[in-house]
GROMACS .gro file of C-alpha atoms in nm:
model
  205
    1UNK     CA    1  -8.449  -3.962  -0.611
    2UNK     CA    2  -8.135  -3.781  -0.522
    3UNK     CA    3  -8.211  -3.447  -0.611
    4UNK     CA    4  -8.286  -3.316  -0.207
    5UNK     CA    5  -8.001  -3.325  -0.019
    6UNK     CA    6  -7.807  -3.089  -0.258
    7UNK     CA    7  -8.101  -2.882  -0.283
    8UNK     CA    8  -8.113  -2.853   0.091
    9UNK     CA    9  -7.770  -2.771   0.138
   10UNK     CA   10  -7.760  -2.516  -0.108
   11UNK     CA   11  -8.077  -2.382   0.091
   12UNK     CA   12  -7.864  -2.352   0.397
   13UNK     CA   13  -7.525  -2.206   0.236
   14UNK     CA   14  -7.747  -1.954   0.028
   15UNK     CA   15  -7.969  -1.829   0.342
   16UNK     CA   16  -8.033  -1.474   0.307
   17UNK     CA   17  -7.994  -1.458  -0.051
   18UNK     CA   18  -8.253  -1.400  -0.296
   19UNK     CA   19  -8.311  -1.546  -0.622
   20UNK     CA   20  -8.164  -1.376  -0.931
   21UNK     CA   21  -8.313  -1.419  -1.301
   22UNK     CA   22  -8.143  -1.643  -1.557
   23UNK     CA   23  -7.928  -1.415  -1.766
   24UNK     CA   24  -7.828  -1.694  -1.976
   25UNK     CA   25  -8.168  -1.836  -1.999
   26UNK     CA   26  -8.278  -1.874  -2.383
   27UNK     CA   27  -8.545  -1.685  -2.574
   28UNK     CA   28  -8.842  -1.896  -2.673
   29UNK     CA   29  -8.785  -2.023  -3.039
   30UNK     CA   30  -9.045  -2.218  -3.255
   31UNK     CA   31  -9.131  -2.539  -3.173
   32UNK     CA   32  -8.902  -2.820  -3.291
   33UNK     CA   33  -9.058  -3.158  -3.443
   34UNK     CA   34  -9.156  -3.395  -3.131
   35UNK     CA   35  -8.913  -3.642  -3.000
   36UNK     CA   36  -9.043  -3.992  -3.110
   37UNK     CA   37  -9.135  -4.242  -2.838
   38UNK     CA   38  -8.839  -4.479  -2.739
   39UNK     CA   39  -8.883  -4.834  -2.793
   40UNK     CA   40  -8.784  -4.908  -2.404
   41UNK     CA   41  -8.853  -4.614  -2.164
   42UNK     CA   42  -8.641  -4.738  -1.910
   43UNK     CA   43  -8.331  -4.788  -2.157
   44UNK     CA   44  -8.398  -4.438  -2.286
   45UNK     CA   45  -8.396  -4.263  -1.925
   46UNK     CA   46  -8.093  -4.476  -1.789
   47UNK     CA   47  -7.878  -4.379  -2.107
   48UNK     CA   48  -7.989  -4.002  -2.105
   49UNK     CA   49  -7.866  -4.026  -1.723
   50UNK     CA   50  -7.512  -4.214  -1.848
   51UNK     CA   51  -7.481  -3.928  -2.134
   52UNK     CA   52  -7.514  -3.648  -1.886
   53UNK     CA   53  -7.256  -3.795  -1.653
   54UNK     CA   54  -7.000  -3.763  -1.943
   55UNK     CA   55  -7.056  -3.398  -2.003
   56UNK     CA   56  -6.769  -3.177  -1.951
   57UNK     CA   57  -6.981  -2.873  -1.906
   58UNK     CA   58  -7.365  -2.769  -1.860
   59UNK     CA   59  -7.582  -2.472  -1.744
   60UNK     CA   60  -7.863  -2.560  -1.536
   61UNK     CA   61  -8.133  -2.333  -1.359
   62UNK     CA   62  -8.257  -2.474  -0.992
   63UNK     CA   63  -8.574  -2.366  -0.814
   64UNK     CA   64  -8.651  -2.558  -0.486
   65UNK     CA   65  -9.016  -2.447  -0.366
   66UNK     CA   66  -9.135  -2.572  -0.010
   67UNK     CA   67  -9.034  -2.472   0.331
   68UNK     CA   68  -8.830  -2.200   0.187
   69UNK     CA   69  -8.777  -2.083  -0.199
   70UNK     CA   70  -8.459  -2.121  -0.363
   71UNK     CA   71  -8.402  -1.974  -0.727
   72UNK     CA   72  -8.047  -1.991  -0.851
   73UNK     CA   73  -7.846  -2.100  -1.142
   74UNK     CA   74  -7.557  -2.336  -1.168
   75UNK     CA   75  -7.282  -2.390  -1.402
   76UNK     CA   76  -7.078  -2.709  -1.416
   77UNK     CA   77  -6.725  -2.790  -1.564
   78UNK     CA   78  -6.571  -3.108  -1.510
   79UNK     CA   79  -6.447  -3.275  -1.336
   80UNK     CA   80  -6.564  -3.090  -1.017
   81UNK     CA   81  -6.609  -2.707  -1.054
   82UNK     CA   82  -6.963  -2.540  -0.967
   83UNK     CA   83  -7.057  -2.205  -0.995
   84UNK     CA   84  -7.397  -2.072  -0.822
   85UNK     CA   85  -7.526  -1.734  -0.930
   86UNK     CA   86  -7.695  -1.541  -0.635
   87UNK     CA   87  -7.765  -1.200  -0.528
   88UNK     CA   88  -7.422  -1.173  -0.346
   89UNK     CA   89  -7.252  -1.261  -0.682
   90UNK     CA   90  -7.105  -1.596  -0.815
   91UNK     CA   91  -7.045  -1.840  -0.554
   92UNK     CA   92  -6.804  -2.130  -0.632
   93UNK     CA   93  -6.781  -2.514  -0.539
   94UNK     CA   94  -6.464  -2.677  -0.616
   95UNK     CA   95  -6.389  -3.016  -0.498
   96UNK     CA   96  -6.528  -3.081  -0.129
   97UNK     CA   97  -6.499  -2.664  -0.089
   98UNK     CA   98  -6.752  -2.394  -0.084
   99UNK     CA   99  -6.618  -2.055  -0.165
  100UNK     CA  100  -6.868  -1.825   0.009
  101UNK     CA  101  -6.832  -1.484  -0.122
  102UNK     CA  102  -7.015  -1.197   0.057
  103UNK     CA  103  -6.890  -0.849   0.137
  104UNK     CA  104  -6.559  -0.878  -0.048
  105UNK     CA  105  -6.479  -1.144   0.163
  106UNK     CA  106  -6.430  -1.537   0.077
  107UNK     CA  107  -6.525  -1.790   0.332
  108UNK     CA  108  -6.429  -2.158   0.254
  109UNK     CA  109  -6.698  -2.409   0.384
  110UNK     CA  110  -6.656  -2.769   0.346
  111UNK     CA  111  -6.866  -2.983   0.149
  112UNK     CA  112  -6.927  -3.328   0.229
  113UNK     CA  113  -6.763  -3.526  -0.051
  114UNK     CA  114  -6.943  -3.627  -0.371
  115UNK     CA  115  -7.257  -3.471  -0.225
  116UNK     CA  116  -7.294  -3.237  -0.559
  117UNK     CA  117  -7.187  -3.555  -0.777
  118UNK     CA  118  -7.535  -3.615  -0.815
  119UNK     CA  119  -7.589  -3.340  -1.061
  120UNK     CA  120  -7.350  -3.524  -1.283
  121UNK     CA  121  -7.568  -3.849  -1.275
  122UNK     CA  122  -7.961  -3.774  -1.192
  123UNK     CA  123  -7.985  -4.142  -1.142
  124UNK     CA  124  -7.734  -4.370  -0.939
  125UNK     CA  125  -7.467  -4.491  -1.177
  126UNK     CA  126  -7.515  -4.856  -1.075
  127UNK     CA  127  -7.907  -4.880  -1.082
  128UNK     CA  128  -8.025  -5.175  -1.280
  129UNK     CA  129  -8.299  -5.141  -1.548
  130UNK     CA  130  -8.505  -5.362  -1.333
  131UNK     CA  131  -8.492  -5.132  -1.042
  132UNK     CA  132  -8.716  -4.858  -1.257
  133UNK     CA  133  -9.069  -4.801  -1.375
  134UNK     CA  134  -9.052  -4.555  -1.620
  135UNK     CA  135  -9.392  -4.419  -1.798
  136UNK     CA  136  -9.390  -4.243  -2.135
  137UNK     CA  137  -9.577  -3.926  -2.100
  138UNK     CA  138  -9.548  -3.805  -2.449
  139UNK     CA  139  -9.424  -3.544  -2.647
  140UNK     CA  140  -9.350  -3.191  -2.453
  141UNK     CA  141  -9.145  -2.869  -2.518
  142UNK     CA  142  -8.901  -2.707  -2.296
  143UNK     CA  143  -8.858  -2.314  -2.405
  144UNK     CA  144  -8.968  -2.457  -2.746
  145UNK     CA  145  -8.671  -2.747  -2.743
  146UNK     CA  146  -8.877  -3.038  -2.828
  147UNK     CA  147  -8.838  -3.343  -2.547
  148UNK     CA  148  -9.005  -3.659  -2.448
  149UNK     CA  149  -9.162  -3.642  -2.102
  150UNK     CA  150  -9.111  -3.946  -1.875
  151UNK     CA  151  -9.218  -4.024  -1.494
  152UNK     CA  152  -8.945  -4.244  -1.351
  153UNK     CA  153  -9.031  -4.450  -1.002
  154UNK     CA  154  -8.780  -4.642  -0.807
  155UNK     CA  155  -8.855  -4.899  -0.524
  156UNK     CA  156  -8.676  -4.699  -0.236
  157UNK     CA  157  -8.797  -4.344  -0.377
  158UNK     CA  158  -9.101  -4.124  -0.321
  159UNK     CA  159  -9.406  -4.298  -0.469
  160UNK     CA  160  -9.471  -4.043  -0.693
  161UNK     CA  161  -9.096  -4.062  -0.851
  162UNK     CA  162  -8.987  -3.774  -1.046
  163UNK     CA  163  -9.070  -3.617  -1.390
  164UNK     CA  164  -8.769  -3.638  -1.655
  165UNK     CA  165  -8.766  -3.468  -1.963
  166UNK     CA  166  -8.517  -3.593  -2.267
  167UNK     CA  167  -8.430  -3.394  -2.562
  168UNK     CA  168  -8.358  -3.516  -2.904
  169UNK     CA  169  -7.978  -3.545  -2.848
  170UNK     CA  170  -8.063  -3.800  -2.582
  171UNK     CA  171  -7.973  -3.566  -2.269
  172UNK     CA  172  -8.210  -3.464  -1.980
  173UNK     CA  173  -8.365  -3.104  -2.040
  174UNK     CA  174  -8.538  -3.082  -1.738
  175UNK     CA  175  -8.586  -3.312  -1.421
  176UNK     CA  176  -8.854  -3.230  -1.129
  177UNK     CA  177  -8.930  -3.386  -0.815
  178UNK     CA  178  -9.191  -3.327  -0.539
  179UNK     CA  179  -9.177  -3.496  -0.183
  180UNK     CA  180  -9.175  -3.417   0.189
  181UNK     CA  181  -8.902  -3.261   0.419
  182UNK     CA  182  -8.975  -3.217   0.805
  183UNK     CA  183  -9.350  -3.268   0.733
  184UNK     CA  184  -9.366  -3.001   0.448
  185UNK     CA  185  -9.413  -3.025   0.070
  186UNK     CA  186  -9.118  -2.947  -0.163
  187UNK     CA  187  -9.052  -2.930  -0.531
  188UNK     CA  188  -8.749  -2.917  -0.718
  189UNK     CA  189  -8.720  -2.809  -1.062
  190UNK     CA  190  -8.356  -2.858  -1.272
  191UNK     CA  191  -8.336  -2.739  -1.619
  192UNK     CA  192  -8.027  -2.785  -1.826
  193UNK     CA  193  -7.884  -2.605  -2.106
  194UNK     CA  194  -7.518  -2.517  -2.279
  195UNK     CA  195  -7.415  -2.894  -2.293
  196UNK     CA  196  -7.057  -2.923  -2.362
  197UNK     CA  197  -7.037  -2.532  -2.410
  198UNK     CA  198  -6.642  -2.478  -2.437
  199UNK     CA  199  -6.673  -2.137  -2.326
  200UNK     CA  200  -6.801  -2.204  -1.968
  201UNK     CA  201  -6.504  -2.175  -1.746
  202UNK     CA  202  -6.483  -2.153  -1.370
  203UNK     CA  203  -6.138  -2.001  -1.225
  204UNK     CA  204  -6.066  -1.988  -0.841
  205UNK     CA  205  -6.189  -1.682  -0.650
   0.00000   0.00000   0.00000
């Protein structure tokens, strides 16, 4: 729904940077009991998006496959600080400024205000339940963590919508979207961990 613009922005800003493994990725753990079906899948997805928007911090692994491939990780600390991990080291976004660090130099690149705010709310905050169609695809696991998998569709989005995994705490564990850009297919996967982790800190470069 709204994941494409920011992912393409990262693709452009990180041009020339390869992907790097996620050092914070948790090891696989035994599968937990499955997350039960929600009485109302639409409300479950909306509530998960609202809870996510209230988090003070989180860690995300982003993979974009399409015209080019981008693998990176991202950390968020409220209200407006993001850290992206690349082969050139950590890249920071604070407010509407991208602090691009390469070869020992820091270059400030403007970012359109609010563009990355979508990562705080995977669905528009003003989205009404009547605007959504949500299919419950059943129990699933992400790195051994129990989740419930949904397909979410919106009248103004791509026909296939996006896949949305919700964990037992009612928070998004993973979001995946497919579509087209400039006539080429793409897939974006965002996986979230370390919700409200007080050890996540992002300082000015």
